[in-house]
PDB file of N, CA and C in Angstrom:
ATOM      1  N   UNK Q   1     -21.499  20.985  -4.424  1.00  0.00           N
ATOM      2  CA  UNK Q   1     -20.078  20.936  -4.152  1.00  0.00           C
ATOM      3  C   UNK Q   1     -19.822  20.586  -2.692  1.00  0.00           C
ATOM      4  N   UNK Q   2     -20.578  21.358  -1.530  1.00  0.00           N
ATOM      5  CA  UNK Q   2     -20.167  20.801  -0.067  1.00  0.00           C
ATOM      6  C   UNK Q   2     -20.682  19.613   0.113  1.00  0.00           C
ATOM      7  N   UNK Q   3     -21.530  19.185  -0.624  1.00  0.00           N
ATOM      8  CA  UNK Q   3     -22.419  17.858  -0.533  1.00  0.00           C
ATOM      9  C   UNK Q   3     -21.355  16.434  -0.959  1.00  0.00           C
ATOM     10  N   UNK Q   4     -20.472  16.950  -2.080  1.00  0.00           N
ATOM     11  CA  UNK Q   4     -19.617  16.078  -2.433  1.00  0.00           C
ATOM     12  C   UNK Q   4     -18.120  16.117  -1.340  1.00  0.00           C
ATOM     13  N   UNK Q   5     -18.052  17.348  -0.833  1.00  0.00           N
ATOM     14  CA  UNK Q   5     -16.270  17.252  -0.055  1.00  0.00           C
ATOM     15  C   UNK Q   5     -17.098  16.770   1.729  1.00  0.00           C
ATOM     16  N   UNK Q   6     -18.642  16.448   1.898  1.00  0.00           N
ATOM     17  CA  UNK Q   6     -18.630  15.817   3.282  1.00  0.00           C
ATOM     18  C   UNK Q   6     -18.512  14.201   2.700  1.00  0.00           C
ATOM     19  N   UNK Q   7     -19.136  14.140   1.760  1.00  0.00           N
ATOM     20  CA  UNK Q   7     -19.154  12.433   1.473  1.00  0.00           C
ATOM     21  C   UNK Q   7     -17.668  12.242   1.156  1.00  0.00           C
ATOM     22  N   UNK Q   8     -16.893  12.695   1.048  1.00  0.00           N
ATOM     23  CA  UNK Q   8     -15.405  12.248   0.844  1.00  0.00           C
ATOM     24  C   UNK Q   8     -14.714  12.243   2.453  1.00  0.00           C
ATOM     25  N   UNK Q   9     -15.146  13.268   3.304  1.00  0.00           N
ATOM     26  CA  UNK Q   9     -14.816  13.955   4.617  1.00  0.00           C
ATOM     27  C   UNK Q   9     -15.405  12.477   5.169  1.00  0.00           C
ATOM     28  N   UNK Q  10     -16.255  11.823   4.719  1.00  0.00           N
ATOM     29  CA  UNK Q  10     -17.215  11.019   5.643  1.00  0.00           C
ATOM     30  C   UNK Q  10     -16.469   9.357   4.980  1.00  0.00           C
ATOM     31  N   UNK Q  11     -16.156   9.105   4.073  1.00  0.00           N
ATOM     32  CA  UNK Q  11     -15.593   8.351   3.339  1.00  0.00           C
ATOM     33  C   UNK Q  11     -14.195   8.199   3.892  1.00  0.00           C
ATOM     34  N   UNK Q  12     -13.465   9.021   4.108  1.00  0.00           N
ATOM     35  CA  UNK Q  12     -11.944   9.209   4.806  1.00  0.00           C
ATOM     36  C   UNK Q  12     -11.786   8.811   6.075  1.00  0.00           C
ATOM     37  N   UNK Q  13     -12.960   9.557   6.771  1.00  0.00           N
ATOM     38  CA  UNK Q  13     -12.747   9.590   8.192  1.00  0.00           C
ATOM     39  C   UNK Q  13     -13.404   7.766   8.883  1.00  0.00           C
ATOM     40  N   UNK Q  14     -14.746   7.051   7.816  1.00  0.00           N
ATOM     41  CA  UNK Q  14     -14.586   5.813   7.749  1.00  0.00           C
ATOM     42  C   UNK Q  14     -13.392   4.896   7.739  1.00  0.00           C
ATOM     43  N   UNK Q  15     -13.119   5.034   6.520  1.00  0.00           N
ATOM     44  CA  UNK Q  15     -11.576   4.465   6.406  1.00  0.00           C
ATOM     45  C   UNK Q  15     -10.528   4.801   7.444  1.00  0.00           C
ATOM     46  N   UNK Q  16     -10.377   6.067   8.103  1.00  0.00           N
ATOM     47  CA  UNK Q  16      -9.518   5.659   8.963  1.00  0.00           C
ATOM     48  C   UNK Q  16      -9.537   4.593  10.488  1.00  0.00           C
ATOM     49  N   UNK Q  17     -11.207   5.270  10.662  1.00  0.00           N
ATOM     50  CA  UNK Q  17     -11.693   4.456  11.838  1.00  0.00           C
ATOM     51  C   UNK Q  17     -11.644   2.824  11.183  1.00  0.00           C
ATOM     52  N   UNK Q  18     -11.880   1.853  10.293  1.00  0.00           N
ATOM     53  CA  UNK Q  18     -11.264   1.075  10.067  1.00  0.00           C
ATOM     54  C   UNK Q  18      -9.918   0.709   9.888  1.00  0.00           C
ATOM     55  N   UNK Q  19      -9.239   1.388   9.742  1.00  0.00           N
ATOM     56  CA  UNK Q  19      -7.477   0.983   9.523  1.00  0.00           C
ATOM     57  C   UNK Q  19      -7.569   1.129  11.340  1.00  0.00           C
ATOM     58  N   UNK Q  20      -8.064   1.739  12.211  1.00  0.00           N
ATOM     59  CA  UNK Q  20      -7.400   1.769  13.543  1.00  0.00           C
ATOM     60  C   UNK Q  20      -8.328   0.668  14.075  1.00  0.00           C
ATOM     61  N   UNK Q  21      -9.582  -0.052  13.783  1.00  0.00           N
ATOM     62  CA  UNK Q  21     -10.397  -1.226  14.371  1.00  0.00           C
ATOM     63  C   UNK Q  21      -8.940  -2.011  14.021  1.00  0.00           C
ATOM     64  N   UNK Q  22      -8.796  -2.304  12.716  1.00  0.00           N
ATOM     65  CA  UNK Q  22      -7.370  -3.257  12.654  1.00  0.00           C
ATOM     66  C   UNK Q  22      -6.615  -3.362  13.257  1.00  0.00           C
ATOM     67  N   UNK Q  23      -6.286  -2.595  13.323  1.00  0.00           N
ATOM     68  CA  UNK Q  23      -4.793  -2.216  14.012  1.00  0.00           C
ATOM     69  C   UNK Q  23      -4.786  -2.699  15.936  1.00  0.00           C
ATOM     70  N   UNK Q  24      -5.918  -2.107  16.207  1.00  0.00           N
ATOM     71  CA  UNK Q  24      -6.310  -2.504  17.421  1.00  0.00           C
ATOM     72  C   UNK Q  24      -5.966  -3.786  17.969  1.00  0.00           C
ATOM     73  N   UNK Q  25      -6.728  -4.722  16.801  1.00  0.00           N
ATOM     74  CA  UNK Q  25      -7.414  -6.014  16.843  1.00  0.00           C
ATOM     75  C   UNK Q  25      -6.014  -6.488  16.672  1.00  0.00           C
ATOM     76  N   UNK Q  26      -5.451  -6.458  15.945  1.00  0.00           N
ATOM     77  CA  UNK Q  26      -3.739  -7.231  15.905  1.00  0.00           C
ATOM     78  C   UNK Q  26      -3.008  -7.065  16.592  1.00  0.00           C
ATOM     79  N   UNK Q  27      -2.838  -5.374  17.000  1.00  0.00           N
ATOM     80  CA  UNK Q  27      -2.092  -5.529  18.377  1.00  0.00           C
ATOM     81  C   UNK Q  27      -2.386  -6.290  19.344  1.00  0.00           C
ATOM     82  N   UNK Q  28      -3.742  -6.448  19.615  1.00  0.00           N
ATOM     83  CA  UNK Q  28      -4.021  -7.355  20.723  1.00  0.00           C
ATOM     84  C   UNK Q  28      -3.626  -9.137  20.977  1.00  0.00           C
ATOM     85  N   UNK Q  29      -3.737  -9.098  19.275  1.00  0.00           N
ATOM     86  CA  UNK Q  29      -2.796 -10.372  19.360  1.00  0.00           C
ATOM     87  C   UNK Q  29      -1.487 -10.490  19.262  1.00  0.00           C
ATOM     88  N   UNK Q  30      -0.641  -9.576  19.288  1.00  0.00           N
ATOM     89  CA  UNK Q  30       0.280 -10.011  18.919  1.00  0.00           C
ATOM     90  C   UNK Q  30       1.091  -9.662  20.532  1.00  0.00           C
ATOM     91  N   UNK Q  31       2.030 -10.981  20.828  1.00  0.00           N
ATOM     92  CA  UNK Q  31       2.465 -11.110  22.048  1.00  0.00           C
ATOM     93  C   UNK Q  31       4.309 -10.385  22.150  1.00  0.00           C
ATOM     94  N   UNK Q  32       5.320 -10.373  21.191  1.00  0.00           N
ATOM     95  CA  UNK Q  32       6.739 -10.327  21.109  1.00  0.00           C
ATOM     96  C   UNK Q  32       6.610  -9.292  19.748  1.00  0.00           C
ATOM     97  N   UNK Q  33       7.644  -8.837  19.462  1.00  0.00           N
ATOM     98  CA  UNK Q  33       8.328  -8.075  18.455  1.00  0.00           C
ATOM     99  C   UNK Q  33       7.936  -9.041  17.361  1.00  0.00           C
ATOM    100  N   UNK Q  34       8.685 -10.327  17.332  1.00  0.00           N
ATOM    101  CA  UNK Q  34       9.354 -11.230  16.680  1.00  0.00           C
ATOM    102  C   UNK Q  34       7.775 -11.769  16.112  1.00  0.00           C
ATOM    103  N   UNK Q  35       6.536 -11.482  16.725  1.00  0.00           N
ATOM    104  CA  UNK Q  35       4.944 -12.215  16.484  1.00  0.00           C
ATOM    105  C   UNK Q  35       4.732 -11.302  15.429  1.00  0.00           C
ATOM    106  N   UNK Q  36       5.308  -9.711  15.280  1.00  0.00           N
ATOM    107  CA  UNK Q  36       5.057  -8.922  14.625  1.00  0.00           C
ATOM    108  C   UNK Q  36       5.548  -9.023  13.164  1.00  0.00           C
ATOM    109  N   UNK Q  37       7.166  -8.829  13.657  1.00  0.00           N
ATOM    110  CA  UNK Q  37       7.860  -8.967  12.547  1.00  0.00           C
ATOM    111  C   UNK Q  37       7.825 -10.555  11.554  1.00  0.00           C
ATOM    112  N   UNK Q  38       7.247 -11.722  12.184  1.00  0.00           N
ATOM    113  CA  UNK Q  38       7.460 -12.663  11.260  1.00  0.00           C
ATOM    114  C   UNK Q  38       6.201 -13.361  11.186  1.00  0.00           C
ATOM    115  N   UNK Q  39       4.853 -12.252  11.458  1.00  0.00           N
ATOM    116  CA  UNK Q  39       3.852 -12.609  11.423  1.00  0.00           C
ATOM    117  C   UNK Q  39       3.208 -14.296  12.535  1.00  0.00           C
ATOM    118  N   UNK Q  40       3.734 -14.094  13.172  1.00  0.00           N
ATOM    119  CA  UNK Q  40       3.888 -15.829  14.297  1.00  0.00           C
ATOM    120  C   UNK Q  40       4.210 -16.728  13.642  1.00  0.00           C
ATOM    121  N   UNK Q  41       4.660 -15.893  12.318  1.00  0.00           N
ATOM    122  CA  UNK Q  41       5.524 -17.638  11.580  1.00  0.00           C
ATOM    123  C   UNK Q  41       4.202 -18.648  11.249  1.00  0.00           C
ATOM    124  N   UNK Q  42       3.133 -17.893  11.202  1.00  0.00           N
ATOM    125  CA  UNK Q  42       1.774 -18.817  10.409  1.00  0.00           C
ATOM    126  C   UNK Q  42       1.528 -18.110   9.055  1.00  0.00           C
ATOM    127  N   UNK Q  43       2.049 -17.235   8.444  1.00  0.00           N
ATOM    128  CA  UNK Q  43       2.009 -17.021   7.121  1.00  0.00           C
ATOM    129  C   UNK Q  43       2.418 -18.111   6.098  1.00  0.00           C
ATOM    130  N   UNK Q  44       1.030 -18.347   5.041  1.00  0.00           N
ATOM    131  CA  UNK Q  44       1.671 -19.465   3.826  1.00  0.00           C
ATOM    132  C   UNK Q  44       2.404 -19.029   2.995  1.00  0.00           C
ATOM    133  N   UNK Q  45       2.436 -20.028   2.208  1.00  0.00           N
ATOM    134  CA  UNK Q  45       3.628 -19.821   0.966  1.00  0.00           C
ATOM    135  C   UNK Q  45       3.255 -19.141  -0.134  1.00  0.00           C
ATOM    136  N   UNK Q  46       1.564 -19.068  -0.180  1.00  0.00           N
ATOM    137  CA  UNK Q  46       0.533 -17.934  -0.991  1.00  0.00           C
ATOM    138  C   UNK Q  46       0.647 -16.600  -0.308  1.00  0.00           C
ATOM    139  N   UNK Q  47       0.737 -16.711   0.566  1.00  0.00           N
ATOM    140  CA  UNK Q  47       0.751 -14.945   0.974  1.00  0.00           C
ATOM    141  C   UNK Q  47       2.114 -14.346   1.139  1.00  0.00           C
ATOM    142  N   UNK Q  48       3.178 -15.314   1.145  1.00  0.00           N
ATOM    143  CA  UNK Q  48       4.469 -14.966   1.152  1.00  0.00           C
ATOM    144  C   UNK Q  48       4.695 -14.911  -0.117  1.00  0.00           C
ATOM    145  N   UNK Q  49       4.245 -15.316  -1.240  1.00  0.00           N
ATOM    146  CA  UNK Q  49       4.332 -15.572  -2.639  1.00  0.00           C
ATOM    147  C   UNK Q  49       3.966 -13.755  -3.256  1.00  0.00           C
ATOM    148  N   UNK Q  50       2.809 -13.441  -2.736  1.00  0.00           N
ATOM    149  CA  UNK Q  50       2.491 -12.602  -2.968  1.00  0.00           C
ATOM    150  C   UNK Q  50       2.792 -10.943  -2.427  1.00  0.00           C
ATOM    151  N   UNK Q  51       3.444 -11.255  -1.325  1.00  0.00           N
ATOM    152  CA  UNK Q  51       3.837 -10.233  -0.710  1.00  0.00           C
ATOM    153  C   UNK Q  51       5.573  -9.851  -1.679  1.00  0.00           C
ATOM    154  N   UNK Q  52       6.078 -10.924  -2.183  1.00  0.00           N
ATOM    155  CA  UNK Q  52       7.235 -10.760  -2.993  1.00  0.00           C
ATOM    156  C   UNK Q  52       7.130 -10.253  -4.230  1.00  0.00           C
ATOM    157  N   UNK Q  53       5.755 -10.467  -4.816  1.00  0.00           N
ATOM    158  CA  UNK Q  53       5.998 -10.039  -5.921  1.00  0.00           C
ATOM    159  C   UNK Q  53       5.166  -8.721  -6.236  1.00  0.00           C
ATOM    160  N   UNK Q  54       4.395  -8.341  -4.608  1.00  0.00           N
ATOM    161  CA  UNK Q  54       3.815  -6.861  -4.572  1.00  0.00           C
ATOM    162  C   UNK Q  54       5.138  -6.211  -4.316  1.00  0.00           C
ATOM    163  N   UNK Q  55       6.331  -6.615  -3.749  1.00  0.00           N
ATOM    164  CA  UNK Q  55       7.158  -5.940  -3.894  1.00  0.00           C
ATOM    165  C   UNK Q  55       7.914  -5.701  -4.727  1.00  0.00           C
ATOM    166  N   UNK Q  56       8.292  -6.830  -5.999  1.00  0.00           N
ATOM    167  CA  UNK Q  56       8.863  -6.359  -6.842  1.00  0.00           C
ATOM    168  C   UNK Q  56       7.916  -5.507  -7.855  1.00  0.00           C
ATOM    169  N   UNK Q  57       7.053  -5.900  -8.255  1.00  0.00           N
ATOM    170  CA  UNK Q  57       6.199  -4.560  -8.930  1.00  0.00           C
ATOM    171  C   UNK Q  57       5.976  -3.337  -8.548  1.00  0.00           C
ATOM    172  N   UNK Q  58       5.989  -2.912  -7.167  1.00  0.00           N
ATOM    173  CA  UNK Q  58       6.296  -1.399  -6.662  1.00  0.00           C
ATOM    174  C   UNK Q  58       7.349  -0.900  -7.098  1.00  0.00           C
ATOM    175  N   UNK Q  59       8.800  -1.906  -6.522  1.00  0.00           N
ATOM    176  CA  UNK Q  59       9.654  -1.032  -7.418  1.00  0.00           C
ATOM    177  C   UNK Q  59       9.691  -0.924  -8.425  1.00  0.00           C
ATOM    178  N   UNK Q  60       9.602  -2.064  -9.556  1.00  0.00           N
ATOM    179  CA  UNK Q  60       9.676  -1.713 -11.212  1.00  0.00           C
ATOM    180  C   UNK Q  60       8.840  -0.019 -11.675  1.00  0.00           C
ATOM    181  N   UNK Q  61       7.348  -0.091 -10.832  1.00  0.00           N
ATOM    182  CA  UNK Q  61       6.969   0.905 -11.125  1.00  0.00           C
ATOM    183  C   UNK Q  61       7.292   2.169 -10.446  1.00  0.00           C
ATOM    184  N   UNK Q  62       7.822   2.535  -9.469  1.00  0.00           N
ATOM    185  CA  UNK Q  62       8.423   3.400  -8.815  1.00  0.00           C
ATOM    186  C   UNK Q  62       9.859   4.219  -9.280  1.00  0.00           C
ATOM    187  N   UNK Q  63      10.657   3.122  -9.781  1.00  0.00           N
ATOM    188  CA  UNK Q  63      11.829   3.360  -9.742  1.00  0.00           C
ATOM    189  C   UNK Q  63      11.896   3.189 -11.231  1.00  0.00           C
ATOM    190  N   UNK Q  64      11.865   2.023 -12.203  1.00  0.00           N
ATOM    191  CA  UNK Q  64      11.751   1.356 -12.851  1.00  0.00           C
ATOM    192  C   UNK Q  64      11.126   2.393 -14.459  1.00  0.00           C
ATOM    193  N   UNK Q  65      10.107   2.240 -14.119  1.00  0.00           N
ATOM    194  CA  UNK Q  65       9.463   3.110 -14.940  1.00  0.00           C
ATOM    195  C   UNK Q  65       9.950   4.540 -15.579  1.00  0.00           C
ATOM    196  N   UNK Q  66      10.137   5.404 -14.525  1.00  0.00           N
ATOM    197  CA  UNK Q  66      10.214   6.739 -14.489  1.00  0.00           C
ATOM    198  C   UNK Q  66      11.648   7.164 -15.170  1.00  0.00           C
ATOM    199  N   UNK Q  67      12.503   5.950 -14.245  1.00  0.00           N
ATOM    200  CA  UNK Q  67      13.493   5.880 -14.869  1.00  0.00           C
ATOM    201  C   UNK Q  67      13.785   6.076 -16.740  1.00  0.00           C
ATOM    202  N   UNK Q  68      13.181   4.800 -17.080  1.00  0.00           N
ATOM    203  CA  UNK Q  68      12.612   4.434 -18.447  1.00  0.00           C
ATOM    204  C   UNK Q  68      12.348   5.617 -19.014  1.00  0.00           C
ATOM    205  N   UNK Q  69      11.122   6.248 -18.612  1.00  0.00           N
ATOM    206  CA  UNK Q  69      10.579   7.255 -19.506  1.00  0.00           C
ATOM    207  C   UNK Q  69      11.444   8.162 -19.310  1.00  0.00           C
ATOM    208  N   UNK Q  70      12.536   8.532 -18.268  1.00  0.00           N
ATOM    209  CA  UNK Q  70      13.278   9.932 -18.718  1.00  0.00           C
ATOM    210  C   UNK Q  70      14.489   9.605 -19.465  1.00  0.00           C
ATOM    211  N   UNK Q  71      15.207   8.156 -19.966  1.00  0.00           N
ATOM    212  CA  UNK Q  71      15.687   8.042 -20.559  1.00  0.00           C
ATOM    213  C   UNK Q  71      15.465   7.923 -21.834  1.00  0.00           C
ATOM    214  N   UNK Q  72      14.042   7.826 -22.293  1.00  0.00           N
ATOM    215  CA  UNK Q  72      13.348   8.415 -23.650  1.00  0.00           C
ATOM    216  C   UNK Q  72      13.197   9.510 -23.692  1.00  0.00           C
ATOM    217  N   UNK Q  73      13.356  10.329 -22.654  1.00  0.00           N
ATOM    218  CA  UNK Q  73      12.857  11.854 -23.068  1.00  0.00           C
ATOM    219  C   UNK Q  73      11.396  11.706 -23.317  1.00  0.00           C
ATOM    220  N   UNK Q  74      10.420  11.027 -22.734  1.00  0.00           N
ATOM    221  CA  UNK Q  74       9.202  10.665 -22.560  1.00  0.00           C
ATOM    222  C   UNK Q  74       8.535  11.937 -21.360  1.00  0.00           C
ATOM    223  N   UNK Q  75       7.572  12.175 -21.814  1.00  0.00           N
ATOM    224  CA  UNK Q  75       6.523  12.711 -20.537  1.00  0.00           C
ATOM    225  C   UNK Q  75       5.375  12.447 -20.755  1.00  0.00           C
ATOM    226  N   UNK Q  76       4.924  12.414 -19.195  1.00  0.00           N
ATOM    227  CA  UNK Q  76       3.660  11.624 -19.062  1.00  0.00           C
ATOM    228  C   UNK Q  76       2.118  12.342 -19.664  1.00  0.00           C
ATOM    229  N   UNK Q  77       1.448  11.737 -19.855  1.00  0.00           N
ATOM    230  CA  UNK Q  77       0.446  12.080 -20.932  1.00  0.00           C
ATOM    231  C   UNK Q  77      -0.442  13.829 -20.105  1.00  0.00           C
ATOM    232  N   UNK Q  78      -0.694  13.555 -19.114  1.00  0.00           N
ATOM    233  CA  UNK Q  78      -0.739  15.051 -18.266  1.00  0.00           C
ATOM    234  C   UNK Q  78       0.082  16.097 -18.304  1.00  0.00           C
ATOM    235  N   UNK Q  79       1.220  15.990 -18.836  1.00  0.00           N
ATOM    236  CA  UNK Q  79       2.328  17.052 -18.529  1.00  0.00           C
ATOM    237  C   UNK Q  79       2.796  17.535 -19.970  1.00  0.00           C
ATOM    238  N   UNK Q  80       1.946  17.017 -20.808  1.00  0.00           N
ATOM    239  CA  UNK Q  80       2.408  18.040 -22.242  1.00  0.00           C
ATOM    240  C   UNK Q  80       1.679  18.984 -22.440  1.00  0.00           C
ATOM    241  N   UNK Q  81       2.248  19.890 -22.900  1.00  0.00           N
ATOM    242  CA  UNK Q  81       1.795  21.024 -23.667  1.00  0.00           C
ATOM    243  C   UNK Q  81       1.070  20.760 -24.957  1.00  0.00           C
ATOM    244  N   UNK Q  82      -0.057  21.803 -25.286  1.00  0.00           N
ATOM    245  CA  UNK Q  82      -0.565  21.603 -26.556  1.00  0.00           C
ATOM    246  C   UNK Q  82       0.216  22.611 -27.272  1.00  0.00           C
TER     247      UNK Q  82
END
């Protein structure tokens, strides 16, 4: 059991030290607000393509969904009673 919550402890604390190498590394390029917010305006029409429709599928499933199932009087497969 402690053998499994350090490899997760060690797994996490990886991942964060990568999300902050990133983060680093872009700040360093990025010169204005405006480099930030509109990516320097070198984003394609594939990654803008895709960034639209990761957004509309978050909401459908966020909002969308839940919605849905409580207007069936639906609950989710974890939350019934036997």
């Amino acid at each position: 059991m402690l053998s499994q919550s350090v490899g997760i402890a060690a797994a996490f604390i990886l991942y964060l030290a990568g999300m902050m190498l990133i983060g680093v590394l872009y700040y360093r390029r990025m010169n204005t607000v405006s480099d930030y917010i509109l990516g320097s305006r070198s984003l394609g029409s594939w990654v803008t393509s895709m960034s639209a429709e990761a957004s509309d599928m978050s909401g459908w499933l966020m909002l969308g969904l839940p919605g849905y199932a409580y207007a069936r009087e639906s609950m989710p497969v974890g939350s019934r009673s036997a």
